[in-house]
Amino acid sequence: MSGSGATPGPGSSPAACRFAHYFVLCGIDADSGLEPDELAGENFDQSPLRRTFKSKVLAHYPQNIEWNPFDQDAVNMLCMPKGLSFRTQTDTRDPQFHSFIITREDGSRTYGFVLTFYEEVTSKPICTAMQTLYQMHNAEHSSSVYASSSCSMDSLASSIDEGDTTSLLKLQRYNSYDISRDTLYVSKSICLITPLPFMQACKKFLIQLYMAVTSQQPPPLPLESYIHNILYEVPLPPPGRSLKFYGVYEPVICQRPGPNELPLSDYPLREAFELLGLENLVQVFTCVLLEMQILLYSQDYQRLMTVAEGITTLLFPFQWQHVYVPILPASLLHFLDAPVPYLMGLQSKEGTDRSKLELPQEANLCFVDIDNHFIELPEEFPQFPNKVDFIQELSEVLFQFGIPPEGSLHCSENATKLKNLVLKDLVNDKKNGNVSANNISMYELLKGNETIARLQALAKRTGVTVEKMDLPASLGEKEKDLKLQCEEAELRDYQLNVQLREVFANRFTQMFADYEAFVIQTAQDMESWLTNREQMQNFDKASFLSDQPEPYLPFLSRFIETQMFATFIDNKIMSQWEEKDPLLRVFDSRIEKIRLYNVRAPTLRTSIYQKCSTLKEAAQSIEQRLMKMDHTAIHPHLLDMKIGQGKYEQGFFPKLQSDVLATGPTNNNRWVSRSATQRRKERLRQHSEHVGLDNDLREKYMQEARSLGKNLRQPKLSDLSPAVIAQTNWKFVEGLLKECRMKTKRMLVEKMGHEAVELGHGEANITGLEENTLIASLCDLLERIWSHGLQVKQGKSALWSHLIQFQDREEKQEHLAESPVALGPERRKSDSGVMLPTLRVSLIQDMRHIQNMSEIKTDVGRARAWIRLSLEKKLLSQHLKQLLSNQPLTKKLYKRYAFLRCEEEREQFLYHLLSLNAVDYFCFTSVFTTIMIPYRSVIIPIKKLSNAIITSNPWICVSGELGDTGVMPIPKNLLEMTFECQNLGKLTTVQIGHDNSGLLAKWLVDCVMVRNEITGHTYRFPCGRWLGKGIDDGSLERILIGELMASAADEDLVKQCRTPPQQKSPTTARRLSITSLTGKTPKPNAGQIQEGIGEAVNNIVKHFHKPEKERGSLTVLLCGENGLVAALEQVFHHGFKSARIFHKNVFIWDFIERAVAYFETTDQILDNEDDVLIQKSSCKTFCHYVNAINTAPRNIGKDGKFQILVCLGTRDRLLPQWIPLLAECPAITRMYEESALLRDHMTVNSLIRILQTIQDFTIVLEGSLIKGVDV
C-alpha cells in the first residue's frame, strides 16, 4: 500500500534503488503510417493538421524490470494523451513538458516525466498521405464554406466575413499543407519512468537531452552515454540525503526527505496555489478529504498533474484511496461515469467552455477549472475547521515568498512581486516550474547561433525569460559564499513546499492529537482481525465527536466516515503486528512531540487555533541538504558502441543503440555505500515478514477489507475491449450494492442502538449530527447509483431528472384516464366515529410537495429533500420500486450495463432500503424548519356522555418543538379543520378550550388528532375530560400532551418487530379515575407510587445527560403519562379522603388553596430562628405562586392549575421547600387519612431528596404550559 513517499517495492537486485526504471521514446511509426485515433474522440470536420493520430512506443530501455513490468499501452497513452499532432513551419512548435502517474492494483505508484517536441517528417509516404487528406478535406468543405460562416475549420473560421474571399483564401492557406511548399513536423516524446517523483531533476535532464538534439554542436558524448548513466549508474538518493548526477551540459540535483520528515513531494505547490488561489485550493482540499468526485480541467497536462499531486500531498497523514487519474486520456472518457469517488484530470480543448462538457453526474462533483481560476462546489458542503485562521496562516507563508493569496493567472503581475525576492533574471511562468539559472549561461555560449530562435522559444516555454544578457555579478559571489548546488528560485520552491505542507500537517496533528484513545483494538491476532474486519467497529466515533469543539463537528462527522480515515485507523491497528506504515510513523512521532511540548490533559479539546511552529526547521533541513551534496553519481562515460552508429543530425533524435542500453554494468559498487546494503537487507527482511502472513488472506484483505469502491483505484489503461469495460462496470455494480448494504446496516444499527438507549438499555452512540451525516451519504450513494450508465445526462441530479420524467408520464396517463383511480379514502375510525381521512400514498404527490418548496433552488437539493421525505414517511423503498417499475422509461434512460438495469442487484438494493422502515427518522421535519406545512386537526368528542352540538365558541392552539400556531378559532360545530403554518417540528402540546357561551356549553372531549399533511405524521392528544363551568374541575381550557401514532406502514411492520413506542401522554383512564368516574381502575399502592416518582425524576436526569440536540421534549417528561406531574398527583391522591362524603368532587387544588389560606393567616413559631426565616420565605413564595396561578387570565381547571404549580416549582427549584410545608399544614389531617404518604415523615423526606436531584439542571418550560401566569 505504499504511497507516493514510500520506498519502492522489495527487489533483490540493486536495480530497485535506481533513480530511473525506463527511458521511453514515443512518436510516429513510419511503417504503419497515419492511423486516425478513433478513441481520442475523432472529429473529421477538423482540418487534417488538427486531427489526432495514433502514436506508438518506438523504443524503451531496458526491455523489462520484474518488479515494475513495462505497460506499453498505458505509457503510450499517457506520454501522448492526445496521440500524435502535426504542425507546419507556420505553427508554433515549442517543446512541452508534462508528467503522469500510473497507479497499480495495490495502490503503489510509478511516475513518468515527458518532454514532447516537434521533429521534421522525413518519410515521403507520410507527407503524401497528409497531402491526400487535405485534398479530400478541402473538396468536402469548399462547397459548404460559402453556404455558411460557421464552417468548423478550426476556431479561425468563425471570424471570417461571409463573402470575403481573400480571407477565405488565407484560411485555406493556414489550414492547408502543400507538399511542395510546406515542411511537415510531427510530435515525439522522450520520457523517464521513475519510482519516485523527482519532477524537477527529470525535467532538467530531459531538457538537456533536447538541447543536445537541437544544438548545432554535437553533444560532448553520444546520447546513449547519458541515458545509460541515468538508467543504470544513478542511484536513488537515500532518505535524508541529496544526490548530484550529470546531464548533457550541467549537473542535476535532487534531494529526498529523511525518515521523520514529510514524504517526498517535488511538484511546486507554489504553482498549485497560484493557479487556484488560496481560498479555492482549501475548498478543493476539503472536497478531497470528504471523498467527493473531483474533476480538474485545464488545457495544460502539467497543470493537471501539479494541482492533483499538490492537493494529494497535503493530505498527510491520510492517503487518497479511490480512482486517481490526474491525466485522463481522451480514450478513457467513459471513466467519468464511474459511480465512485475519483480524482481525475481532463484536458480541455481550446475554445470549449464548461457548459459544453457533458458530465454523467454532478450531484457530488467538485469541478475545478484551473485555467479560469474557478471552482464549482457540491451542495451541502461543510467548511474545514478554523478555515479563516487556517487561510490566514497559509497566506502569511505565501506572502513571505511573494505570492498573492488570491493566486495569479498572469506572470506579469507576479513578476513584479518576485523582483526583490528571486534572481532578477528568473521569472516564473505558472506553467512548468523553473529551469536552472545555468541555462542562462548556456544561452550566452550559443549567442551567435542559428538555433537561438528555437532556444528562446524553449526558454520561454520552460519558464526562463532573459531580460538582460549580462548576469549580475552578485550571483557569482553569492554562489561562492553559499556553495548552493541549485539556483535560488528552486531552493525557495522547495522551502515553500515544505512550509505549506507543515501548516497542513499541523492542522491534522492538532485535530487528531488524541485519536489513539478512540481506536478500538479487540482482535488478539492479525488473522482474526482480518477475517472479521467488516463486522468490527474499529473507531469509537461517537465518543471522539463528543470530545470535539462544536464548530468542527459538521466537517469531522463526515470525514471520519471516509475510506481514507478508515484505512488510516486500519493501519494503526495493523501496526501492532507488522511494521508501521511510513506516513503513520511520522504522524505518531509528531503527536508525541506535541504531547511533550503542551503538557495538556490529553482529552481536553480546544478550538483555539494553534499555529505551526516547525516552519523554520523544515526549511533549514532542505537548505542544508542542498548546500552540501551527500552523494555524487558516476559521470556519464563512453560506452562500448559500434562505430558510426550514434550519428548526430541536428534537430533529429538519433536512433539509439539498443544493445548498449538493454542492460546495466555488471558491477555497480562504486556508489553502493554501506548504508545502501543495510537498507537492502532491511527491505528483504520486511519483504520476508510480509510474505509470512498467509498470502491468500492478505490478498483477500487487500481486495476486500478496505473495500468500498477501492477495488477500482485505477482504470486499466491498456486493454479497452468491450469485455474489459463491461467487467469494470460489473465491478462498479457490485461495489455500489455492497456500499448500499453497509450504509443501510450502519444506519439501522446506530438508530436501533439509540432507541434501545431511550428504553434504558446500553449507551447512546449516535448524535443527530452523525445521523445527518449518514443520511447525507445515503443521498450521495443514491445519486451515484442513478448516474451510473446514463444514456443522456439531463440536469445536475440524475435521480431528480428520472423522477421528473416519471412524473410527466404519469400525469399524461392521469389525463387520459377518465376517472382517476384515487383510493376511496379509507378512514381511521375512533370510538366516536369521527375520522381522519387516510393520506394517499403517492410518489407524485410527494414530488409536488418538494416542488412547492420555494426554499430549495436546485435539482440536487430537490432530490435530497425528496429522499429525506420518503425516508421519514418510510416509503423510500416503495417509491423507488414504483419509479423503476416503469421499465420502458428505465430502458430509455439507462444503458444495458447500468446498475438500475441489473435485475437481481436492484431487487437486493430495494430490500436493503426497505430495512430502514424499521426505525423512525425525522430527517425531513428537522432539516427544513422554515417551510410552510399544511396540518389537519380533528377533535373527537365522547358522544355517549356529551352533547353532539355545543353553542360556545371553541378554539385550539397547536405547539411543537419549533413553535406554535397561536390561538385559532374552530368553525362552529365543525370538528375537523385544516390550517397552514411554518413547520412546527415534532408536535408536543395542544391547548383546547371554549368561551362557555350559550346554553349547551359543556363538552366532553376524548382526544384531538393532528396530522402533518406532508410527512403524514399523526399525533394523538388524549383528553378524556370535560370542558365547562360547573362540571369536572371547572376547566374551560386544557393542555394536552401528544403522542406520535404508528403509521399504517408501521402497523404491518409492528407485528414482526416492534420498535418501542415513545412516551405517551396521560391516558383517558388515568385522568377519569382521578376524577368523576372513580373506581374503574385499581388504585396504585404506596410502593408503586414511590417507584413512579423515582422513574419520573430519573427520566428528567437522563434527558439532561444527552447531547443538547438529542434531547427531545421535556414537556412529555413533566406532563406526560409517566411524567413528574402525574407521579406527584399520585402522591397527593394517596389517602385523599373520599369525595362522596361531601357530595361534590374535591381536588388536590382545594387542599393547596386551604394550605395557602392557613399560611396567610398564621405566623408559625419554630425553635430555631434561621429555620423560621427560611420557612417564612418558602411560605411567601408558595402563596405568591398559587395566587399568581389563580389570578391568571386563563380558564384553567383545578387539575390544570396543579400541573402549572408543579412545572413552575420544578423550574424554579422550589418543590423540595414546598413539600414539607404542605406536609406540616393542619389542613392535611382533615383532608388525608392517617395512612396517606404525605403524613409519613420518612416518605416525605425521601420524596424531598429525590426532587433535589433535578435542582442542578436548568429547566426551560414550553410557553403553552405557563402562558399568562406571571410570577
Tab-separated table of N, CA, C and O in Angstrom, residues 689-746:
chain	number	residue	atom	x	y	z
A	689	GLU	N	8.988	-10.907	5.993
A	689	GLU	CA	7.957	-10.873	7.043
A	689	GLU	C	6.585	-10.695	6.400
A	689	GLU	O	5.609	-11.287	6.811
A	690	HIS	N	6.569	-9.831	5.403
A	690	HIS	CA	5.325	-9.557	4.694
A	690	HIS	C	4.739	-10.843	4.145
A	690	HIS	O	3.562	-11.089	4.206
A	691	VAL	N	5.642	-11.638	3.566
A	691	VAL	CA	5.200	-12.862	2.917
A	691	VAL	C	4.758	-13.860	3.982
A	691	VAL	O	3.966	-14.750	3.742
A	692	GLY	N	5.274	-13.647	5.210
A	692	GLY	CA	4.970	-14.560	6.299
A	692	GLY	C	3.483	-14.771	6.502
A	692	GLY	O	3.017	-15.876	6.744
A	693	LEU	N	2.728	-13.710	6.422
A	693	LEU	CA	1.285	-13.829	6.626
A	693	LEU	C	0.720	-14.597	5.430
A	693	LEU	O	1.125	-14.372	4.301
A	694	ASP	N	-0.197	-15.471	5.699
A	694	ASP	CA	-0.794	-16.263	4.635
A	694	ASP	C	-1.177	-15.369	3.458
A	694	ASP	O	-2.000	-14.474	3.574
A	695	ASN	N	-0.529	-15.628	2.317
A	695	ASN	CA	-0.677	-14.710	1.192
A	695	ASN	C	-2.103	-14.556	0.706
A	695	ASN	O	-2.529	-13.477	0.338
A	696	ASP	N	-2.856	-15.666	0.691
A	696	ASP	CA	-4.233	-15.578	0.190
A	696	ASP	C	-5.023	-14.627	1.060
A	696	ASP	O	-5.793	-13.803	0.588
A	697	LEU	N	-4.780	-14.755	2.363
A	697	LEU	CA	-5.526	-13.923	3.304
A	697	LEU	C	-5.206	-12.455	3.055
A	697	LEU	O	-6.091	-11.607	2.990
A	698	ARG	N	-3.900	-12.178	2.880
A	698	ARG	CA	-3.502	-10.786	2.644
A	698	ARG	C	-4.148	-10.273	1.362
A	698	ARG	O	-4.637	-9.154	1.320
A	699	GLU	N	-4.148	-11.120	0.328
A	699	GLU	CA	-4.758	-10.722	-0.929
A	699	GLU	C	-6.217	-10.347	-0.703
A	699	GLU	O	-6.700	-9.308	-1.112
A	700	LYS	N	-6.902	-11.283	-0.001
A	700	LYS	CA	-8.331	-11.074	0.257
A	700	LYS	C	-8.510	-9.761	1.004
A	700	LYS	O	-9.376	-8.954	0.705
A	701	TYR	N	-7.609	-9.551	1.941
A	701	TYR	CA	-7.694	-8.337	2.761
A	701	TYR	C	-7.520	-7.102	1.890
A	701	TYR	O	-8.314	-6.184	1.916
A	702	MET	N	-6.439	-7.151	1.075
A	702	MET	CA	-6.180	-6.001	0.205
A	702	MET	C	-7.402	-5.693	-0.646
A	702	MET	O	-7.798	-4.576	-0.812
A	703	GLN	N	-7.967	-6.780	-1.202
A	703	GLN	CA	-9.073	-6.571	-2.133
A	703	GLN	C	-10.321	-6.096	-1.418
A	703	GLN	O	-11.014	-5.208	-1.876
A	704	GLU	N	-10.620	-6.741	-0.255
A	704	GLU	CA	-11.948	-6.524	0.287
A	704	GLU	C	-12.017	-5.680	1.529
A	704	GLU	O	-12.873	-4.825	1.653
A	705	ALA	N	-11.109	-5.930	2.481
A	705	ALA	CA	-11.333	-5.356	3.804
A	705	ALA	C	-11.510	-3.861	3.753
A	705	ALA	O	-12.347	-3.295	4.428
A	706	ARG	N	-10.712	-3.190	2.924
A	706	ARG	CA	-10.856	-1.730	2.897
A	706	ARG	C	-11.674	-1.307	1.704
A	706	ARG	O	-11.480	-0.251	1.137
A	707	SER	N	-12.592	-2.164	1.343
A	707	SER	CA	-13.232	-2.146	0.041
A	707	SER	C	-13.839	-0.839	-0.380
A	707	SER	O	-13.174	0.118	-0.713
A	708	LEU	N	-15.138	-0.798	-0.385
A	708	LEU	CA	-15.976	0.289	-0.899
A	708	LEU	C	-15.364	1.115	-2.024
A	708	LEU	O	-14.755	2.137	-1.786
A	709	GLY	N	-15.544	0.638	-3.237
A	709	GLY	CA	-15.152	1.455	-4.375
A	709	GLY	C	-13.663	1.448	-4.612
A	709	GLY	O	-13.188	2.032	-5.566
A	710	LYS	N	-12.915	0.783	-3.707
A	710	LYS	CA	-11.482	0.914	-3.846
A	710	LYS	C	-10.897	-0.094	-4.799
A	710	LYS	O	-9.780	0.048	-5.235
A	711	ASN	N	-11.685	-1.159	-5.078
A	711	ASN	CA	-11.132	-2.173	-5.958
A	711	ASN	C	-10.883	-1.587	-7.342
A	711	ASN	O	-10.339	-2.230	-8.202
A	712	LEU	N	-11.318	-0.349	-7.554
A	712	LEU	CA	-11.062	0.257	-8.856
A	712	LEU	C	-10.311	1.540	-8.699
A	712	LEU	O	-10.773	2.597	-9.056
A	713	ARG	N	-9.128	1.445	-8.105
A	713	ARG	CA	-8.357	2.652	-7.882
A	713	ARG	C	-7.933	3.254	-9.180
A	713	ARG	O	-7.738	4.412	-9.306
A	714	GLN	N	-7.652	2.384	-10.139
A	714	GLN	CA	-7.039	2.880	-11.342
A	714	GLN	C	-7.648	2.130	-12.498
A	714	GLN	O	-7.662	0.909	-12.498
A	715	PRO	N	-8.188	2.830	-13.480
A	715	PRO	CA	-8.696	2.100	-14.636
A	715	PRO	C	-7.537	1.420	-15.341
A	715	PRO	O	-6.433	1.929	-15.347
A	716	LYS	N	-7.821	0.261	-15.931
A	716	LYS	CA	-6.788	-0.432	-16.686
A	716	LYS	C	-6.621	0.356	-17.969
A	716	LYS	O	-7.522	0.440	-18.790
A	717	LEU	N	-5.434	0.963	-18.148
A	717	LEU	CA	-5.295	1.856	-19.295
A	717	LEU	C	-5.046	1.076	-20.577
A	717	LEU	O	-5.245	1.564	-21.658
A	718	SER	N	-4.554	-0.169	-20.404
A	718	SER	CA	-4.078	-0.820	-21.611
A	718	SER	C	-5.192	-1.426	-22.444
A	718	SER	O	-5.348	-1.120	-23.606
A	719	ASP	N	-6.022	-2.283	-21.825
A	719	ASP	CA	-6.959	-3.055	-22.634
A	719	ASP	C	-8.332	-2.395	-22.622
A	719	ASP	O	-8.962	-2.293	-21.585
A	720	LEU	N	-8.768	-1.929	-23.778
A	720	LEU	CA	-10.056	-1.225	-23.781
A	720	LEU	C	-11.118	-1.992	-24.543
A	720	LEU	O	-12.024	-1.407	-25.128
A	721	SER	N	-11.010	-3.308	-24.569
A	721	SER	CA	-12.018	-4.091	-25.284
A	721	SER	C	-13.357	-3.967	-24.562
A	721	SER	O	-13.392	-3.725	-23.356
A	722	PRO	N	-14.472	-4.135	-25.296
A	722	PRO	CA	-15.795	-4.044	-24.653
A	722	PRO	C	-15.891	-4.967	-23.444
A	722	PRO	O	-16.496	-4.623	-22.438
A	723	ALA	N	-15.252	-6.132	-23.519
A	723	ALA	CA	-15.339	-7.083	-22.397
A	723	ALA	C	-14.758	-6.478	-21.128
A	723	ALA	O	-15.319	-6.597	-20.040
A	724	VAL	N	-13.616	-5.778	-21.294
A	724	VAL	CA	-12.976	-5.191	-20.105
A	724	VAL	C	-13.849	-4.077	-19.541
A	724	VAL	O	-14.051	-3.961	-18.333
A	725	ILE	N	-14.398	-3.269	-20.455
A	725	ILE	CA	-15.252	-2.168	-19.980
A	725	ILE	C	-16.463	-2.750	-19.264
A	725	ILE	O	-16.872	-2.277	-18.201
A	726	ALA	N	-17.014	-3.831	-19.810
A	726	ALA	CA	-18.179	-4.457	-19.173
A	726	ALA	C	-17.805	-4.981	-17.792
A	726	ALA	O	-18.535	-4.805	-16.820
A	727	GLN	N	-16.617	-5.590	-17.708
A	727	GLN	CA	-16.203	-6.143	-16.417
A	727	GLN	C	-16.013	-5.020	-15.390
A	727	GLN	O	-16.397	-5.135	-14.232
A	728	THR	N	-15.436	-3.920	-15.860
A	728	THR	CA	-15.251	-2.770	-14.974
A	728	THR	C	-16.595	-2.302	-14.449
A	728	THR	O	-16.767	-2.057	-13.257
A	729	ASN	N	-17.566	-2.197	-15.356
A	729	ASN	CA	-18.885	-1.738	-14.933
A	729	ASN	C	-19.526	-2.726	-13.970
A	729	ASN	O	-20.213	-2.342	-13.035
A	730	TRP	N	-19.270	-4.004	-14.201
A	730	TRP	CA	-19.817	-5.009	-13.305
A	730	TRP	C	-19.229	-4.836	-11.909
A	730	TRP	O	-19.919	-4.941	-10.899
A	731	LYS	N	-17.939	-4.520	-11.869
A	731	LYS	CA	-17.302	-4.274	-10.566
A	731	LYS	C	-17.957	-3.078	-9.881
A	731	LYS	O	-18.155	-3.064	-8.671
A	732	PHE	N	-18.264	-2.060	-10.676
A	732	PHE	CA	-18.933	-0.889	-10.102
A	732	PHE	C	-20.280	-1.283	-9.494
A	732	PHE	O	-20.637	-0.862	-8.407
A	733	VAL	N	-21.037	-2.106	-10.249
A	733	VAL	CA	-22.368	-2.521	-9.778
A	733	VAL	C	-22.233	-3.264	-8.451
A	733	VAL	O	-22.931	-2.972	-7.477
A	734	GLU	N	-21.276	-4.196	-8.410
A	734	GLU	CA	-21.070	-4.945	-7.159
A	734	GLU	C	-20.680	-4.014	-6.022
A	734	GLU	O	-21.158	-4.135	-4.901
A	735	GLY	N	-19.792	-3.075	-6.349
A	735	GLY	CA	-19.328	-2.129	-5.316
A	735	GLY	C	-20.472	-1.297	-4.769
A	735	GLY	O	-20.583	-1.077	-3.560
A	736	LEU	N	-21.352	-0.833	-5.679
A	736	LEU	CA	-22.484	0.009	-5.246
A	736	LEU	C	-23.422	-0.779	-4.332
A	736	LEU	O	-23.916	-0.271	-3.328
A	737	LEU	N	-23.667	-2.044	-4.708
A	737	LEU	CA	-24.580	-2.854	-3.901
A	737	LEU	C	-23.996	-3.075	-2.509
A	737	LEU	O	-24.674	-2.946	-1.487
A	738	LYS	N	-22.704	-3.361	-2.487
A	738	LYS	CA	-22.045	-3.607	-1.204
A	738	LYS	C	-22.101	-2.340	-0.343
A	738	LYS	O	-22.379	-2.381	0.857
A	739	GLU	N	-21.856	-1.219	-0.993
A	739	GLU	CA	-21.877	0.056	-0.254
A	739	GLU	C	-23.269	0.310	0.317
A	739	GLU	O	-23.421	0.771	1.443
A	740	CYS	N	-24.292	-0.017	-0.483
A	740	CYS	CA	-25.668	0.178	-0.011
A	740	CYS	C	-25.931	-0.709	1.207
A	740	CYS	O	-26.518	-0.272	2.195
A	741	ARG	N	-25.452	-1.957	1.132
A	741	ARG	CA	-25.676	-2.868	2.260
A	741	ARG	C	-25.016	-2.323	3.528
A	741	ARG	O	-25.619	-2.267	4.587
A	742	MET	N	-23.750	-1.871	3.378
A	742	MET	CA	-23.020	-1.375	4.545
A	742	MET	C	-23.705	-0.133	5.124
A	742	MET	O	-23.860	0.014	6.323
A	743	LYS	N	-24.121	0.780	4.226
A	743	LYS	CA	-24.682	2.047	4.710
A	743	LYS	C	-26.001	1.836	5.443
A	743	LYS	O	-26.228	2.398	6.508
A	744	THR	N	-26.898	1.004	4.843
A	744	THR	CA	-28.199	0.810	5.498
A	744	THR	C	-28.002	0.089	6.822
A	744	THR	O	-28.631	0.423	7.820
A	745	LYS	N	-27.061	-0.867	6.836
A	745	LYS	CA	-26.819	-1.606	8.070
A	745	LYS	C	-26.334	-0.637	9.149
A	745	LYS	O	-26.802	-0.655	10.283
A	746	ARG	N	-25.424	0.233	8.754
A	746	ARG	CA	-24.869	1.186	9.726
A	746	ARG	C	-25.976	2.107	10.257
A	746	ARG	O	-26.083	2.400	11.444
